[in-house]
Amino acid sequence: MQFISEQRLDDGVLEREFTLGDIPGILWTPASVSVPAPLVLIGHPGGMRRMYPRLVGRARQSVADGFAAATIELPGSGDRPRSAALDQARADLRGALEAGEPVGDEIVDRLVLPLVDTAVPEWQAALDALLALPEIGGPVGYSGGVISIGVRLAVVEPRVSAAVLFAGSFVPRVMFEEARRVTIPLHVLLQWDDEGNDRQAALDLFDAFGSKEKTLHANMGGHTGVPQFAGEAAARFFTRHLG
Amino acid sequence: MQFISEQRLDDGVLEREFTLGDIPGILWTPASVSVPAPLVLIGHPGGMRRMYPRLVGRARQSVADGFAAATIELPGSGDRPRSAALDQARADLRGALEAGEPVGDEIVDRLVLPLVDTAVPEWQAALDALLALPEIGGPVGYSGGVISIGVRLAVVEPRVSAAVLFAGSFVPRVMFEEARRVTIPLHVLLQWDDEGNDRQAALDLFDAFGSKEKTLHANMGGHTGVPQFAGEAAARFFTRHLG
């Protein structure tokens, strides 16, 4: 991991951009750290630059709660090399949505599964590098982004001990089986009237999770309209489990 | 309204039992009140004495948040005269559940609708009396209990400005229509694996509510196992809307 830039935000948060091999990422840490901080991995749908205003908002909340926060770019997004297969799957998804057709399992699998298979080991590599920093000590939470990435991480990565998942993207059938193997505490956000999301699939996925502590928070306001109080509730979940 | 007993709880909360005509009730107020406090009406499924430990817990939370809290006994429950029709409906419900049969709409209507029709004007009368006390000023929230009573109150009683509803009892079909006319902010608690409750009906009812701000919190732990953090989240909802 190489740090390539560093700036202090107005509230004293230290924001550092880094690269991990050819993957760009951002790390946010408190103004001063006396003991190694827990870490929240900030997920997103791809396009870290485009998502920056929302990512830095979530990161500031985590840092205010005493955590470090970090994110990396997803494969095929932002400044990373495009993937022809992923672009095709995205175009097919858009085509189906615009035509008002049901989105077939085959498109969802083509869109999400390769992304999960590639992204999850990258987030794990980022975790190796981040936990090696003296100012970061764990435990680790994963927050938001493509829900299937969160599910896979929760299954395969024992260092992730709690997750806030955002039920806002298509979920391949096979992920429902993986969901049954998740046992860490989960806090799932569902935007009830998110037109681009299949509400029933989100409820089925919540039902499938094997975790003994799992909470679903459904709110109004559309895909990007998560109310501020819902963001605060998610932050309190991390404080309970990582603090 | 006549006060019939008064005691200080260990945390200084003033607990007063009262009667409103022949309806028993309990009022909890802060140790000292400088300005008239908002009021939380504490709902329950009937049997105020039996439910007392849980009711006083919720009342203490409300008082700690700066509110007064009050409850009254439901018709046909506790020390109030039994209702043969209600007892018969309860027995029929139990019979259906024990036989593993689906609970017919007819039983649910017979069980819940007369209760709603009788109880709601009683809660409104209690509201008249409580709001006439110098130490209580509003706004008013309604919390928990039989969800259909909460729905009806939210529709017909303009002094109730926010409600925490507990999706834990059978809901007559006609209440789904009333739900569409609810516009106040709602915070709905659903125990996901509550075996005595129809989860799909609870989700349908949440969907039906006309409120622009409505939040569903689903948790594990069975009918009576609402996690402490979920109770705290409900309290924060009232602080946001009544505080």
CSV table of C-alpha atoms in Angstrom, one decimal, chain A:
chain,number,residue,atom,x,y,z
A,1,MET,CA,0.0,0.0,0.0
A,2,GLN,CA,1.4,3.4,-1.0
A,3,PHE,CA,0.0,6.7,0.2
A,4,ILE,CA,-0.1,9.2,-2.7
A,5,SER,CA,-1.8,12.2,-1.1
A,6,GLU,CA,-2.7,13.5,2.3
A,7,GLN,CA,-5.0,16.3,3.5
A,8,ARG,CA,-6.7,17.5,6.7
A,9,LEU,CA,-10.5,18.0,6.3
A,10,ASP,CA,-12.0,21.0,8.1
A,11,ASP,CA,-13.0,18.8,11.1
A,12,GLY,CA,-9.4,17.6,11.5
A,13,VAL,CA,-10.0,14.2,9.9
A,14,LEU,CA,-6.9,13.0,8.1
A,15,GLU,CA,-7.8,11.8,4.5
A,16,ARG,CA,-5.1,9.9,2.7
A,17,GLU,CA,-5.4,8.5,-0.9
A,18,PHE,CA,-3.5,5.3,-1.5
A,19,THR,CA,-2.9,2.7,-4.1
A,20,LEU,CA,-2.9,-1.0,-3.4
A,21,GLY,CA,-1.1,-2.4,-6.5
A,22,ASP,CA,-3.2,-0.7,-9.2
A,23,ILE,CA,-6.3,-0.3,-7.0
A,24,PRO,CA,-7.0,3.2,-5.8
A,25,GLY,CA,-8.4,3.7,-2.3
A,26,ILE,CA,-9.0,6.3,0.5
A,27,LEU,CA,-8.3,6.1,4.2
A,28,TRP,CA,-9.8,8.4,6.8
A,29,THR,CA,-8.4,8.5,10.3
A,30,PRO,CA,-9.1,10.7,13.4
A,31,ALA,CA,-7.1,13.8,13.9
A,32,SER,CA,-5.1,12.1,16.6
A,33,VAL,CA,-5.0,8.4,17.5
A,34,SER,CA,-3.8,7.2,20.9
A,35,VAL,CA,-4.8,3.6,20.6
A,36,PRO,CA,-5.2,1.6,17.4
A,37,ALA,CA,-8.8,2.3,16.1
A,38,PRO,CA,-11.4,-0.1,14.9
A,39,LEU,CA,-12.0,0.0,11.1
A,40,VAL,CA,-15.1,0.5,9.0
A,41,LEU,CA,-14.8,-0.6,5.4
A,42,ILE,CA,-17.0,1.8,3.3
A,43,GLY,CA,-18.6,-0.1,0.4
A,44,HIS,CA,-20.1,1.6,-2.6
A,45,PRO,CA,-21.6,0.5,-6.0
A,46,GLY,CA,-18.4,1.4,-8.0
A,47,GLY,CA,-17.1,4.9,-9.0
A,48,MET,CA,-15.3,6.1,-5.9
A,49,ARG,CA,-14.8,9.6,-7.3
A,50,ARG,CA,-18.4,10.0,-8.3
A,51,MET,CA,-19.5,8.7,-4.9
A,52,TYR,CA,-17.0,10.7,-3.0
A,53,PRO,CA,-19.4,13.2,-1.4
A,54,ARG,CA,-21.5,10.4,0.1
A,55,LEU,CA,-18.5,8.3,1.0
A,56,VAL,CA,-16.7,11.1,2.9
A,57,GLY,CA,-20.0,11.8,4.8
A,58,ARG,CA,-20.2,8.2,6.0
A,59,ALA,CA,-16.4,8.2,6.7
A,60,ARG,CA,-16.7,11.4,8.8
A,61,GLN,CA,-19.4,9.7,10.9
A,62,SER,CA,-17.2,6.7,11.5
A,63,VAL,CA,-14.3,8.8,12.4
A,64,ALA,CA,-16.4,10.9,14.8
A,65,ASP,CA,-17.4,7.6,16.4
A,66,GLY,CA,-13.7,6.8,17.0
A,67,PHE,CA,-13.1,4.5,14.0
A,68,ALA,CA,-10.9,4.6,11.0
A,69,ALA,CA,-12.7,4.3,7.6
A,70,ALA,CA,-11.4,3.1,4.3
A,71,THR,CA,-12.7,2.3,0.8
A,72,ILE,CA,-11.2,1.0,-2.5
A,73,GLU,CA,-12.4,1.3,-6.1
A,74,LEU,CA,-14.3,-1.7,-7.4
A,75,PRO,CA,-13.0,-3.7,-10.4
A,76,GLY,CA,-14.1,-2.2,-13.8
A,77,SER,CA,-15.2,1.1,-12.2
A,78,GLY,CA,-13.8,4.7,-11.8
A,79,ASP,CA,-10.2,4.9,-13.0
A,80,ARG,CA,-9.7,1.2,-13.1
A,81,PRO,CA,-9.6,-0.7,-16.5
A,82,ARG,CA,-13.1,-1.3,-17.9
A,83,SER,CA,-14.4,-4.9,-18.1
A,84,ALA,CA,-16.1,-5.6,-21.4
A,85,ALA,CA,-18.2,-8.4,-19.8
A,86,LEU,CA,-19.3,-6.2,-16.9
A,87,ASP,CA,-20.1,-3.3,-19.2
A,88,GLN,CA,-22.2,-5.7,-21.4
A,89,ALA,CA,-24.0,-7.0,-18.3
A,90,ARG,CA,-24.7,-3.4,-17.2
A,91,ALA,CA,-26.0,-2.5,-20.6
A,92,ASP,CA,-28.3,-5.6,-20.6
A,93,LEU,CA,-29.6,-4.7,-17.2
A,94,ARG,CA,-30.3,-1.2,-18.3
A,95,GLY,CA,-32.0,-2.5,-21.4
A,96,ALA,CA,-34.3,-4.8,-19.4
A,97,LEU,CA,-35.2,-2.0,-16.9
A,98,GLU,CA,-35.9,0.5,-19.7
A,99,ALA,CA,-38.1,-2.0,-21.6
A,100,GLY,CA,-40.0,-2.7,-18.3
A,101,GLU,CA,-39.0,-6.3,-18.5
A,102,PRO,CA,-38.2,-8.5,-15.5
A,103,VAL,CA,-34.5,-8.7,-15.0
A,104,GLY,CA,-33.5,-12.3,-15.7
A,105,ASP,CA,-31.3,-14.3,-13.2
A,106,GLU,CA,-28.8,-14.8,-16.0
A,107,ILE,CA,-28.2,-11.0,-16.3
A,108,VAL,CA,-27.9,-10.6,-12.5
A,109,ASP,CA,-25.5,-13.5,-12.3
A,110,ARG,CA,-23.3,-12.1,-15.1
A,111,LEU,CA,-23.4,-8.6,-13.5
A,112,VAL,CA,-22.8,-9.5,-9.9
A,113,LEU,CA,-21.0,-12.8,-9.5
A,114,PRO,CA,-17.7,-11.9,-11.4
A,115,LEU,CA,-17.7,-8.6,-9.4
A,116,VAL,CA,-18.0,-10.4,-6.1
A,117,ASP,CA,-15.4,-13.0,-7.1
A,118,THR,CA,-12.9,-10.3,-8.0
A,119,ALA,CA,-13.7,-7.6,-5.5
A,120,VAL,CA,-13.8,-9.7,-2.3
A,121,PRO,CA,-10.1,-10.8,-2.4
A,122,GLU,CA,-9.2,-7.2,-3.1
A,123,TRP,CA,-11.0,-6.0,0.0
A,124,GLN,CA,-9.3,-8.7,1.9
A,125,ALA,CA,-5.9,-7.6,0.6
A,126,ALA,CA,-6.8,-4.0,1.6
A,127,LEU,CA,-7.7,-5.3,5.0
A,128,ASP,CA,-4.2,-6.9,5.3
A,129,ALA,CA,-2.6,-3.6,4.4
A,130,LEU,CA,-4.8,-1.4,6.6
A,131,LEU,CA,-4.6,-3.6,9.7
A,132,ALA,CA,-0.8,-3.5,9.3
A,133,LEU,CA,-0.8,0.3,10.0
A,134,PRO,CA,-0.1,1.1,13.6
A,135,GLU,CA,-3.1,3.5,13.9
A,136,ILE,CA,-5.6,0.7,12.9
A,137,GLY,CA,-6.3,-2.3,15.2
A,138,GLY,CA,-9.7,-3.7,14.5
A,139,PRO,CA,-12.3,-5.0,15.0
A,140,VAL,CA,-13.6,-4.5,11.4
A,141,GLY,CA,-17.0,-3.6,10.1
A,142,TYR,CA,-18.2,-3.6,6.5
A,143,SER,CA,-20.7,-1.0,5.5
A,144,GLY,CA,-23.0,-0.8,2.5
A,145,GLY,CA,-22.2,-1.0,-1.2
A,146,VAL,CA,-23.1,-4.0,-3.4
A,147,ILE,CA,-24.9,-6.2,-0.9
A,148,SER,CA,-23.5,-9.5,-2.5
A,149,ILE,CA,-19.9,-8.3,-1.8
A,150,GLY,CA,-20.9,-7.7,1.8
A,151,VAL,CA,-22.5,-11.1,2.1
A,152,ARG,CA,-19.5,-12.9,0.6
A,153,LEU,CA,-17.1,-10.9,2.9
A,154,ALA,CA,-19.2,-11.8,5.9
A,155,VAL,CA,-18.9,-15.5,5.0
A,156,VAL,CA,-15.2,-15.7,4.0
A,157,GLU,CA,-13.5,-13.0,6.1
A,158,PRO,CA,-13.3,-13.8,9.8
A,159,ARG,CA,-11.8,-10.4,10.5
A,160,VAL,CA,-15.1,-8.7,9.6
A,161,SER,CA,-17.2,-8.9,12.8
A,162,ALA,CA,-20.3,-6.8,12.0
A,163,ALA,CA,-21.9,-5.5,8.8
A,164,VAL,CA,-24.3,-2.8,7.7
A,165,LEU,CA,-25.8,-4.0,4.4
A,166,PHE,CA,-27.8,-1.9,1.9
A,167,ALA,CA,-30.5,-3.8,0.2
A,168,GLY,CA,-30.2,-1.8,-3.0
A,169,SER,CA,-28.8,-4.0,-5.7
A,170,PHE,CA,-29.7,-7.2,-7.6
A,171,VAL,CA,-28.8,-10.4,-5.8
A,172,PRO,CA,-27.9,-13.6,-7.6
A,173,ARG,CA,-29.9,-16.7,-6.4
A,174,VAL,CA,-26.7,-18.4,-5.3
A,175,MET,CA,-26.1,-15.6,-2.7
A,176,PHE,CA,-29.2,-16.7,-0.8
A,177,GLU,CA,-27.3,-19.9,0.0
A,178,GLU,CA,-24.3,-17.9,1.1
A,179,ALA,CA,-26.5,-15.7,3.3
A,180,ARG,CA,-27.5,-18.7,5.4
A,181,ARG,CA,-23.9,-19.1,6.3
A,182,VAL,CA,-23.5,-15.6,7.6
A,183,THR,CA,-23.4,-15.5,11.4
A,184,ILE,CA,-22.1,-12.0,12.3
A,185,PRO,CA,-24.4,-9.3,13.6
A,186,LEU,CA,-26.1,-7.6,10.6
A,187,HIS,CA,-27.9,-4.2,10.2
A,188,VAL,CA,-29.8,-4.2,6.9
A,189,LEU,CA,-31.1,-1.0,5.3
A,190,LEU,CA,-33.9,-1.2,2.9
A,191,GLN,CA,-35.4,1.8,1.0
A,192,TRP,CA,-39.0,0.6,0.9
A,193,ASP,CA,-40.0,2.4,-2.3
A,194,ASP,CA,-36.7,2.0,-4.1
A,195,GLU,CA,-38.0,1.4,-7.6
A,196,GLY,CA,-34.8,-0.1,-8.9
A,197,ASN,CA,-34.8,-2.7,-6.2
A,198,ASP,CA,-36.8,-5.9,-5.7
A,199,ARG,CA,-38.3,-5.5,-2.3
A,200,GLN,CA,-39.4,-9.1,-2.0
A,201,ALA,CA,-35.9,-10.3,-2.8
A,202,ALA,CA,-34.5,-8.0,-0.1
A,203,LEU,CA,-36.9,-9.4,2.5
A,204,ASP,CA,-36.1,-13.0,1.4
A,205,LEU,CA,-32.4,-12.3,1.7
A,206,PHE,CA,-32.9,-10.8,5.2
A,207,ASP,CA,-34.9,-13.9,6.1
A,208,ALA,CA,-32.1,-16.1,4.8
A,209,PHE,CA,-29.3,-14.7,6.9
A,210,GLY,CA,-28.1,-17.1,9.5
A,211,SER,CA,-27.2,-14.4,12.0
A,212,LYS,CA,-28.8,-14.5,15.5
A,213,GLU,CA,-28.7,-10.7,15.6
A,214,LYS,CA,-30.0,-9.2,12.5
A,215,THR,CA,-32.0,-6.0,12.1
A,216,LEU,CA,-33.9,-4.7,9.1
A,217,HIS,CA,-34.5,-0.9,8.9
A,218,ALA,CA,-36.9,0.0,6.2
A,219,ASN,CA,-37.5,3.6,5.3
A,220,MET,CA,-39.1,5.8,2.7
A,221,GLY,CA,-37.2,8.2,0.4
A,222,GLY,CA,-36.1,6.2,-2.6
A,223,HIS,CA,-32.8,4.6,-3.5
A,224,THR,CA,-30.5,7.6,-2.5
A,225,GLY,CA,-32.9,9.0,0.1
A,226,VAL,CA,-31.8,7.1,3.3
A,227,PRO,CA,-33.0,9.5,6.1
A,228,GLN,CA,-30.3,11.0,8.3
A,229,PHE,CA,-31.8,9.2,11.4
A,230,ALA,CA,-31.3,5.9,9.5
A,231,GLY,CA,-27.6,6.7,8.9
A,232,GLU,CA,-27.3,7.5,12.6
A,233,ALA,CA,-28.9,4.2,13.6
A,234,ALA,CA,-26.4,2.4,11.4
A,235,ALA,CA,-23.6,4.3,13.1
A,236,ARG,CA,-24.9,3.2,16.5
A,237,PHE,CA,-24.9,-0.4,15.4
A,238,PHE,CA,-21.2,-0.1,14.7
A,239,THR,CA,-20.6,1.6,18.0
A,240,ARG,CA,-22.3,-1.3,19.7
A,241,HIS,CA,-20.3,-3.9,17.9
A,242,LEU,CA,-16.9,-2.3,17.2
A,243,GLY,CA,-16.7,0.2,20.0
